[in-house]
Amino acid sequence: MMILRTTAEMRRQSRAWHRADETVGFVPTMGYLHAGHMSLVREAAERCDRVVVSIFVNPTQFGPNEDLAAYPRDFARDEALCREAGVDAVFYPAVGEMYAADHSTWVVEESLTRTLCGASRPGHFRGVTTVVAKLFHAVEPEVAVFGRKDAQQALVIERMARDLDFAVEIVVAPLVREPDGLAMSSRNKYLDADQRQRALAISRGLALAVRKYERGERDAAALCATVADGIRAAGGEIDYVELVSRADLCPAARAEGPVLLAVAARFGATRLIDNVFLG
Ligand code: AMP
């Protein structure tokens, strides 16, 4: 398994594979890998001859009061997991490799980023779309795999790839949960045992909302209250619980047609997100 630290090296390797008629599948991550990430690696491996995982904690997608410095990092462990999974190359650039000191060009998606995490984390998606565009230029993949855990992010990346003519197929893979239902996340490491237990209110609330939906509940306020009440009762602080249309991520008053029920909530200082698609 290669570890490549510069965009030039990464691109040279990818072009060598392409010259040998091999396709490249790409999984961008911020590291501290877990089974959710590794499921994306398997998706990429099923579709492509070569798999590249990037590990880059992207500073431009963190707000000034967010957890950039504290974000969990363990490259040795990530490297071992990638090796075990048969990854061909890990792209592991330093911040200075990705961003010139006077970097001043940004990729901004202006529609799907208006709600949910786009509203609660100003500037977040500008950092995400910019870094993913840069990573696509470095890796030049045929396929890139994203997780439905970050449902809005996946839709924003699909939109960016379409709008800016990136020659990459975006694949969105299912959300992977812990056995008790908690959505897997690198940030789960921050939770102490009590918070970890209380945070189950998020996935339980979503599961309860799905059951109500299946029994015919279509009212957005009722579906959102099902989730929000449980989180509040467990001592969580809600950032948002929202029902939005799958097509444009605008708030939906009723769960008619494809919709996304999305949550962001804090347990202690840890902000967790989760979601379900309905219809
Ligand atoms: P991150 O390292 O958190 O930036 O995530 C990198 C990629 O892994 C993103 O496409 C995420 O959506 C995906 N991912 C993270 N957690 C999960 C999960 N529990 N299930 C599926 N995909 C995930």
mmCIF file of N, CA and C and ligand atoms in Angstrom, residues 28-31 34 36-37 40 71 146-147 149-150 153 174-176 183-184, ligand 1:
data_model
loop_
_atom_site.group_PDB
_atom_site.id
_atom_site.type_symbol
_atom_site.label_atom_id
_atom_site.label_comp_id
_atom_site.label_asym_id
_atom_site.label_seq_id
_atom_site.Cartn_x
_atom_site.Cartn_y
_atom_site.Cartn_z
ATOM 1 N N PRO A 28 -12.929 9.725 0.140
ATOM 2 C CA PRO A 28 -12.367 10.820 0.940
ATOM 3 C C PRO A 28 -12.810 10.722 2.398
ATOM 4 N N THR A 29 -11.864 10.870 3.320
ATOM 5 C CA THR A 29 -12.200 10.807 4.746
ATOM 6 C C THR A 29 -11.358 11.821 5.524
ATOM 7 N N MET A 30 -11.757 12.005 6.777
ATOM 8 C CA MET A 30 -10.938 12.789 7.707
ATOM 9 C C MET A 30 -10.215 11.859 8.681
ATOM 10 N N GLY A 31 -10.172 10.567 8.370
ATOM 11 C CA GLY A 31 -9.417 9.623 9.193
ATOM 12 C C GLY A 31 -10.154 9.227 10.455
ATOM 13 N N HIS A 34 -13.491 3.991 10.879
ATOM 14 C CA HIS A 34 -14.349 3.000 11.543
ATOM 15 C C HIS A 34 -15.049 2.175 10.466
ATOM 16 N N GLY A 36 -17.913 2.260 9.220
ATOM 17 C CA GLY A 36 -18.656 3.039 8.216
ATOM 18 C C GLY A 36 -17.743 3.408 7.055
ATOM 19 N N HIS A 37 -16.561 3.937 7.380
ATOM 20 C CA HIS A 37 -15.592 4.262 6.325
ATOM 21 C C HIS A 37 -15.221 3.008 5.525
ATOM 22 N N LEU A 40 -17.389 1.977 2.781
ATOM 23 C CA LEU A 40 -17.218 2.770 1.556
ATOM 24 C C LEU A 40 -16.042 2.225 0.737
ATOM 25 N N TYR A 71 -10.083 17.214 16.857
ATOM 26 C CA TYR A 71 -10.618 16.127 16.016
ATOM 27 C C TYR A 71 -9.706 14.903 16.138
ATOM 28 N N PHE A 146 -19.320 8.189 -1.072
ATOM 29 C CA PHE A 146 -19.651 8.983 0.117
ATOM 30 C C PHE A 146 -20.698 8.222 0.921
ATOM 31 N N GLY A 147 -20.814 8.554 2.206
ATOM 32 C CA GLY A 147 -21.750 7.849 3.074
ATOM 33 C C GLY A 147 -23.050 8.622 3.279
ATOM 34 N N LYS A 149 -24.569 8.725 5.928
ATOM 35 C CA LYS A 149 -24.484 9.337 7.251
ATOM 36 C C LYS A 149 -24.511 10.863 7.115
ATOM 37 N N ASP A 150 -23.774 11.369 6.130
ATOM 38 C CA ASP A 150 -23.746 12.806 5.844
ATOM 39 C C ASP A 150 -24.602 13.038 4.599
ATOM 40 N N GLN A 153 -24.331 16.332 2.721
ATOM 41 C CA GLN A 153 -23.020 16.424 2.061
ATOM 42 C C GLN A 153 -23.014 15.636 0.757
ATOM 43 N N PRO A 174 -24.854 3.146 2.137
ATOM 44 C CA PRO A 174 -25.732 3.198 3.322
ATOM 45 C C PRO A 174 -25.022 3.644 4.598
ATOM 46 N N LEU A 175 -25.823 4.176 5.499
ATOM 47 C CA LEU A 175 -25.338 4.587 6.823
ATOM 48 C C LEU A 175 -25.073 3.338 7.678
ATOM 49 N N VAL A 176 -23.892 3.234 8.236
ATOM 50 C CA VAL A 176 -23.541 2.078 9.074
ATOM 51 C C VAL A 176 -23.706 2.457 10.547
ATOM 52 N N ALA A 183 -25.356 5.915 15.080
ATOM 53 C CA ALA A 183 -24.651 6.062 13.802
ATOM 54 C C ALA A 183 -23.152 6.118 14.060
ATOM 55 N N MET A 184 -22.384 5.296 13.353
ATOM 56 C CA MET A 184 -20.927 5.326 13.551
ATOM 57 C C MET A 184 -20.377 6.672 13.134
HETATM 58 P P1 AMP B 1 -15.596 11.674 7.710
HETATM 59 O O1 AMP B 1 -14.270 11.005 7.915
HETATM 60 O O2 AMP B 1 -16.462 11.692 8.920
HETATM 61 O O3 AMP B 1 -15.467 12.996 7.006
HETATM 62 O O4 AMP B 1 -16.387 10.737 6.699
HETATM 63 C C1 AMP B 1 -15.820 10.319 5.476
HETATM 64 C C2 AMP B 1 -16.871 9.591 4.671
HETATM 65 O O5 AMP B 1 -17.334 8.476 5.418
HETATM 66 C C3 AMP B 1 -18.103 10.458 4.374
HETATM 67 O O6 AMP B 1 -18.559 10.178 3.057
HETATM 68 C C4 AMP B 1 -19.088 10.000 5.406
HETATM 69 O O7 AMP B 1 -20.429 10.159 5.014
HETATM 70 C C5 AMP B 1 -18.736 8.530 5.502
HETATM 71 N N1 AMP B 1 -19.204 7.993 6.785
HETATM 72 C C6 AMP B 1 -18.902 8.431 8.039
HETATM 73 N N2 AMP B 1 -19.584 7.726 8.960
HETATM 74 C C7 AMP B 1 -20.342 6.830 8.275
HETATM 75 C C8 AMP B 1 -21.290 5.836 8.661
HETATM 76 N N3 AMP B 1 -21.593 5.618 9.940
HETATM 77 N N4 AMP B 1 -21.878 5.117 7.687
HETATM 78 C C9 AMP B 1 -21.584 5.342 6.379
HETATM 79 N N5 AMP B 1 -20.716 6.261 5.954
HETATM 80 C C10 AMP B 1 -20.097 6.997 6.887
#
